[in-house]
Short mmCIF file of C-alpha atoms in Angstrom, two decimals:
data_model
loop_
_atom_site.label_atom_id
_atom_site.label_comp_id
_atom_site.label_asym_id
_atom_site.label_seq_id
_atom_site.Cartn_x
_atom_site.Cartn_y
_atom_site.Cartn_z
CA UNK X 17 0.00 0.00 0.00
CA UNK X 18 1.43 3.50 -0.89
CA UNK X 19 1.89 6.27 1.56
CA UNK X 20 -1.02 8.58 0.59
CA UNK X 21 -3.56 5.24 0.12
CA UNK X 22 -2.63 4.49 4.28
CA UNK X 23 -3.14 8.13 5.11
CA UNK X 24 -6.53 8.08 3.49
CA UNK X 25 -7.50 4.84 5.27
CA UNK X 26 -6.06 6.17 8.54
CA UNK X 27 -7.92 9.49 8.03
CA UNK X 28 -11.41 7.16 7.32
CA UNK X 29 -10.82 5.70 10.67
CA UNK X 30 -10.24 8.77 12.37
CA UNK X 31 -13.41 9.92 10.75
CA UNK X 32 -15.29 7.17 11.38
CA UNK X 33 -14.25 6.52 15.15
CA UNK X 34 -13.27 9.98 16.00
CA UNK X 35 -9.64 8.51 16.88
CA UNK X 36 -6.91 6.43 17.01
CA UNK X 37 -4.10 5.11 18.77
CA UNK X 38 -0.71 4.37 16.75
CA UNK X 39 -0.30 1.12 17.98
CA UNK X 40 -4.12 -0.22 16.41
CA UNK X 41 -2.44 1.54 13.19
CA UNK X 42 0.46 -0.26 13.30
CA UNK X 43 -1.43 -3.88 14.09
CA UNK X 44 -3.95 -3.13 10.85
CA UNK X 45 -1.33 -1.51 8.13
CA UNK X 46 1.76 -3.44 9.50
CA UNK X 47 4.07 -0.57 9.14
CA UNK X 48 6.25 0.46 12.24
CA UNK X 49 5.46 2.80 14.94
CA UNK X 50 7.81 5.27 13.07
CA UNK X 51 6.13 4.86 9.55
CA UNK X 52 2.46 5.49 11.36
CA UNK X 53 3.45 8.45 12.92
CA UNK X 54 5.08 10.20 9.79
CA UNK X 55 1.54 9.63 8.23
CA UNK X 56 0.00 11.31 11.36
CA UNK X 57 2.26 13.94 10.94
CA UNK X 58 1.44 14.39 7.43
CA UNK X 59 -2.53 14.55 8.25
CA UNK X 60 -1.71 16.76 11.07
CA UNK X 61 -0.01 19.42 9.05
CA UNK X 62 -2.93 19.03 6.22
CA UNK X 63 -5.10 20.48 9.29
CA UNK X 64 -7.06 16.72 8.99
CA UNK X 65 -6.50 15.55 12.32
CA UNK X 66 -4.90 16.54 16.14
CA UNK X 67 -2.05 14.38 17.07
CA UNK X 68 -2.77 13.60 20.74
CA UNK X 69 -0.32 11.38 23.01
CA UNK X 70 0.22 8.09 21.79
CA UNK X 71 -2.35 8.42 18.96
CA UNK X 72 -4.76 11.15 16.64
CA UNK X 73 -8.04 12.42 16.78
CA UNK X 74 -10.47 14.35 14.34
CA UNK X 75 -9.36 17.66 13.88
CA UNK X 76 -11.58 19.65 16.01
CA UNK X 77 -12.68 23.27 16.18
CA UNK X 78 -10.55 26.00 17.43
CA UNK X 79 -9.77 26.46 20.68
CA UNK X 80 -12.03 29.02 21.07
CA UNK X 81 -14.97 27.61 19.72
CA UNK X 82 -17.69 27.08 22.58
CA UNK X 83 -21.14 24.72 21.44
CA UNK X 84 -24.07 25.66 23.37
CA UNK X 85 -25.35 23.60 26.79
CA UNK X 86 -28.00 22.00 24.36
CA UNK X 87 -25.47 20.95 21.85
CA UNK X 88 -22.72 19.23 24.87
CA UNK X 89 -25.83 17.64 26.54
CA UNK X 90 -26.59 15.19 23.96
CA UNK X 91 -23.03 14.42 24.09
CA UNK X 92 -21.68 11.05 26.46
CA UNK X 93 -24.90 11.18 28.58
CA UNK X 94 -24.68 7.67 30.12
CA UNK X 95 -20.56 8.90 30.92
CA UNK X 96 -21.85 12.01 32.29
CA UNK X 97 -24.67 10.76 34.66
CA UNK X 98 -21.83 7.93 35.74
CA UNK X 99 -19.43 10.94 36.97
CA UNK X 100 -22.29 12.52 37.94
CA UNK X 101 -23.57 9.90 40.39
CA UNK X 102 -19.86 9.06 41.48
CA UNK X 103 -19.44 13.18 42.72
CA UNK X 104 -22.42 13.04 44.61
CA UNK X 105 -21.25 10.46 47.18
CA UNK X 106 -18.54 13.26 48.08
CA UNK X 107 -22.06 15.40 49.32
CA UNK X 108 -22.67 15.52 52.68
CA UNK X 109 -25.80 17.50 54.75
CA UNK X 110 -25.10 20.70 55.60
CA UNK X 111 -22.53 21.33 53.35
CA UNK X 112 -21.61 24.42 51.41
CA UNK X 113 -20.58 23.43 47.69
CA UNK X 114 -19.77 25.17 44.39
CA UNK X 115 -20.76 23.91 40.96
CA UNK X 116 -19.73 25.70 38.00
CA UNK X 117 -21.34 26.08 34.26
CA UNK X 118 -21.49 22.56 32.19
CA UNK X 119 -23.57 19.72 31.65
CA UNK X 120 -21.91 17.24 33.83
CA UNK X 121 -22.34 19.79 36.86
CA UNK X 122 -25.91 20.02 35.76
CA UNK X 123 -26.54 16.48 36.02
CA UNK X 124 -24.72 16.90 39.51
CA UNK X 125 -27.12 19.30 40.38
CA UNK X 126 -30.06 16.78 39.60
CA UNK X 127 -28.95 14.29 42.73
CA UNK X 128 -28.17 17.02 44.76
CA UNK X 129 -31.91 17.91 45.02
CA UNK X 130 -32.89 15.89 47.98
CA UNK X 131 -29.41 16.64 49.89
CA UNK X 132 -30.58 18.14 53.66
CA UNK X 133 -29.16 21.31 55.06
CA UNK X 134 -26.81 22.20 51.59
CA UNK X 135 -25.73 25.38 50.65
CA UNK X 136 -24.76 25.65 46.78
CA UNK X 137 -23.50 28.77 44.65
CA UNK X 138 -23.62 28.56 41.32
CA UNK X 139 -23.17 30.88 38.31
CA UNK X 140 -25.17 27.97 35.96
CA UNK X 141 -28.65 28.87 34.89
CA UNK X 142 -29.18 24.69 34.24
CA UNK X 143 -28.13 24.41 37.63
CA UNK X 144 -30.11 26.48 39.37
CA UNK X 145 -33.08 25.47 37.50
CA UNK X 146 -32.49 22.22 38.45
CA UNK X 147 -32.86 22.36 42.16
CA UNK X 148 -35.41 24.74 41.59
CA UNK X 149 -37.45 22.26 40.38
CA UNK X 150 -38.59 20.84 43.36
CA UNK X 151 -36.87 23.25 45.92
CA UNK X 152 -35.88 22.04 49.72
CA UNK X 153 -37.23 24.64 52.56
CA UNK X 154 -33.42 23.60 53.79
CA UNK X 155 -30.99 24.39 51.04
CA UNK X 156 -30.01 27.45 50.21
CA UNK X 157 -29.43 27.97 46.06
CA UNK X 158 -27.16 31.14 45.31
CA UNK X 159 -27.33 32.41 41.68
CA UNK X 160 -24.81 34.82 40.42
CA UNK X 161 -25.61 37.42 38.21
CA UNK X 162 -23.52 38.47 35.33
CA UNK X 163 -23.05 37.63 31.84
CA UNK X 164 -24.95 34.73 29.66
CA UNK X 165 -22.31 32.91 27.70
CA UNK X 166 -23.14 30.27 25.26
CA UNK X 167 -23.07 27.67 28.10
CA UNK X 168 -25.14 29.44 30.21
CA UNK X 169 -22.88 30.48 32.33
CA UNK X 170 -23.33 33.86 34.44
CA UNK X 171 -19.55 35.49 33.95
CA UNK X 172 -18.02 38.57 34.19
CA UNK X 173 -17.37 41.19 36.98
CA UNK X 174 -20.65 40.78 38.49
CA UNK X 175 -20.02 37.11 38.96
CA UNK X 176 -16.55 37.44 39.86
CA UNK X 177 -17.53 39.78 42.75
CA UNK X 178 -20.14 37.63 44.04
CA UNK X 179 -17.84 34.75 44.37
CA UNK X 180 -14.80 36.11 45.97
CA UNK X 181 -16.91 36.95 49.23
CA UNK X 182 -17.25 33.48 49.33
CA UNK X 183 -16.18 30.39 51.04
CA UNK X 184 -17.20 26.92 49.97
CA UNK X 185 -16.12 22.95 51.36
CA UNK X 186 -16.01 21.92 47.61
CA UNK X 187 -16.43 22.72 44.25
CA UNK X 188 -17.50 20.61 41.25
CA UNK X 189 -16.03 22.02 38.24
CA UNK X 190 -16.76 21.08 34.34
CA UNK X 191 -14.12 21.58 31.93
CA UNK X 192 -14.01 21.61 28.43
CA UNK X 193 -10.37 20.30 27.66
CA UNK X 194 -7.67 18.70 30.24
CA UNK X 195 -4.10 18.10 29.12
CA UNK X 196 -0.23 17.90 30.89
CA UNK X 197 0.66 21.25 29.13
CA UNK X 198 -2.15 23.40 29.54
CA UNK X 199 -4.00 21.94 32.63
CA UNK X 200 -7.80 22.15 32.70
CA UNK X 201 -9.16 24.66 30.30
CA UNK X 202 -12.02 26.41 28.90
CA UNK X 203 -13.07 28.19 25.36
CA UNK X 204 -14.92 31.07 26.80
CA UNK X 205 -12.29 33.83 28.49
CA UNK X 206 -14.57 35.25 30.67
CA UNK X 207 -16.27 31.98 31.90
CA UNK X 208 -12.08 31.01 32.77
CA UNK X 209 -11.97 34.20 34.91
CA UNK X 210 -15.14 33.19 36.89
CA UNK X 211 -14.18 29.57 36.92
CA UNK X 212 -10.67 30.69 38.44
CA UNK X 213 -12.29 32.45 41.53
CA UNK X 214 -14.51 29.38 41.81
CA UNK X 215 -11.56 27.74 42.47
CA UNK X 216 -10.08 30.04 44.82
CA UNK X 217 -13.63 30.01 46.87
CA UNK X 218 -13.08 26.06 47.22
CA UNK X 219 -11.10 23.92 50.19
CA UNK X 220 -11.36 21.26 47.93
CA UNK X 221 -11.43 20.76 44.16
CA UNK X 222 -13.30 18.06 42.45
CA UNK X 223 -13.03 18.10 39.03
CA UNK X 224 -15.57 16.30 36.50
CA UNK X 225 -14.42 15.48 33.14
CA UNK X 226 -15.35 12.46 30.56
CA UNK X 227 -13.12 11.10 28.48
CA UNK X 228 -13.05 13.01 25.26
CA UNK X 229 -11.56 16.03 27.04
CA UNK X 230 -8.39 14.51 27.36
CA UNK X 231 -5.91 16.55 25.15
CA UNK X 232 -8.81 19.18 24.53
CA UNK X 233 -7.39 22.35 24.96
CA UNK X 234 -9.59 25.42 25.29
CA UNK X 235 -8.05 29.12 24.77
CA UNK X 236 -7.60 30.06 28.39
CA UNK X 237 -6.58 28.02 31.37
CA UNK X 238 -8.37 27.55 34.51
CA UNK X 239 -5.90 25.90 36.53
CA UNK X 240 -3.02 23.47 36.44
CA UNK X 241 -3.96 19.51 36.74
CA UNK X 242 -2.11 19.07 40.33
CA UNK X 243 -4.57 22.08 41.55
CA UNK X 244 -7.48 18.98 41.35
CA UNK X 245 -7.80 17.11 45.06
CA UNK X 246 -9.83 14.88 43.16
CA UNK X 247 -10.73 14.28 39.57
CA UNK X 248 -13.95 12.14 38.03
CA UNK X 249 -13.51 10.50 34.62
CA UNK X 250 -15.36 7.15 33.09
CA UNK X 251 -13.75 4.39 32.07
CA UNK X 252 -13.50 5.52 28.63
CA UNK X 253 -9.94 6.88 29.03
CA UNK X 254 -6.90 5.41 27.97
CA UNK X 255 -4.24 3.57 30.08
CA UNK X 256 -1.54 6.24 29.49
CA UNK X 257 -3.91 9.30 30.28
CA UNK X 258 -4.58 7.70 33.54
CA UNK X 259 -0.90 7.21 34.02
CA UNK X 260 -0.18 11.06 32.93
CA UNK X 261 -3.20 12.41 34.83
CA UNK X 262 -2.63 10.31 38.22
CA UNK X 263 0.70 11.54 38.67
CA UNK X 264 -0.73 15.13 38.96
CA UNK X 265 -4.20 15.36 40.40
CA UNK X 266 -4.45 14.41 44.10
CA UNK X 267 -6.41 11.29 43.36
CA UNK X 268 -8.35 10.01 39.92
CA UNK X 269 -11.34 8.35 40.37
CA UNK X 270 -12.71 6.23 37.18
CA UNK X 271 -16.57 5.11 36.73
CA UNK X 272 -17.64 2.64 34.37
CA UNK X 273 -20.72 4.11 32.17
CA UNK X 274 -24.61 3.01 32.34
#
């Protein structure tokens, strides 16, 4: 097979699985490692795909780009509501907790709705909403105002302000993209600036992140991967991300998906 006949069957795969590792390439083409990542270098500098560690995935939008909270909550539900039910064990009554914008906080939110005594600030509009639904006489839901970003997230100044007077046991924080080099990250800068006092509000930092943000890398940075106490992925992650990841974050925790 020539060179430019593998690249177009790699790229299919990439299309049709939204990635690949180099060492499936090199079982299925029986090339060498080196000859399989020359041809991921050459789709790479086409713009076709993102060369992640230890593989490639489907080029993906810049790293600015931000879909809406309808669009990312279609997107790994059973994954999501794993992490999600995994996070809430760390709830206890009477606790004060923090739960920034995203879908997986959201579907946080949705357990936390029968929690005694809790305390949660939130800049999320899905969030609120969701414990508004059926709303405890004993917890106390506080909105920030601010902002509405294509998330719906509340951001800016406002939000900023409201936070920093604050003082939370944990917060639960949704990121877009994780990696070694850039840490946890987001596409939206002022949601990053919000995020980043969320932090700073927290004694402890629970992160919750499914698998395809691994090597995702939004425009700004929220905070470094050893700033996580604890960080919530599914099972859906490769063996060498867990390896990278686990030698920065306090501890990883890995759920299995519905």
């Amino acid at each position: 097979m020539l060179a430019q006949q593998r690249q177009s069957a790699i790229l299919d795969l990439i299309r049709q699985s939204g990635g690949v590792r180099v060492s499936q390439l090199v079982s299925r083409f029986g090339v060498s490692d080196m000859t399989i990542r020359r041809d991921l270098e050459v789709l790479a500098e086409r713009g076709l795909v993102d060369k992640v560690h230890g593989g490639a995935t489907l080029a993906g939008p810049g790293s600015a780009d931000e879909p809406g909270f309808a669009a990312k909550s279609i997107r790994q539900q059973a994954e999501k509501r794993a992490i999600a039910r995994r996070a809430a064990t760390l709830v206890e009554p009477g606790m004060a907790v923090a739960l920034s914008a995203g879908t997986t906080t959201a579907a946080l939110a949705r357990l936390l709705a029968e929690v005694r005594g809790l305390t949660v600030v939130t800049n999320s509009i899905p969030v609120a909403d969701a414990l508004y639904q059926e709303p405890r006489p004993d917890q106390t839901v506080v909105l920030t105002g601010g902002i509405r970003t294509p998330s719906d997230a509340l951001t800016g100044p406002v939000a900023e302000s409201a936070i920093a007077s604050l003082n939370v046991d944990l917060l639960f924080l949704g990121v877009h993209g994780m990696s070694p080099r850039t840490g946890f990250t987001t596409p939206n800068l002022l949601e990053a600036g919000v995020n980043r006092c969320l932090v700073g509000s927290a004694r402890r930092l629970v992160v919750l992140a499914d698998h395809t943000k691994w090597e995702t890398i939004g425009i700004a940075t929220i905070a470094p991967l050893e700033a996580a106490d604890i960080l919530v992925t599914d099972s859906g992650l490769p063996a060498d991300a867990r390896a990278a990841i686990g030698e920065q974050v306090g501890e990883l925790v890995v759920v299995d998906a519905d």
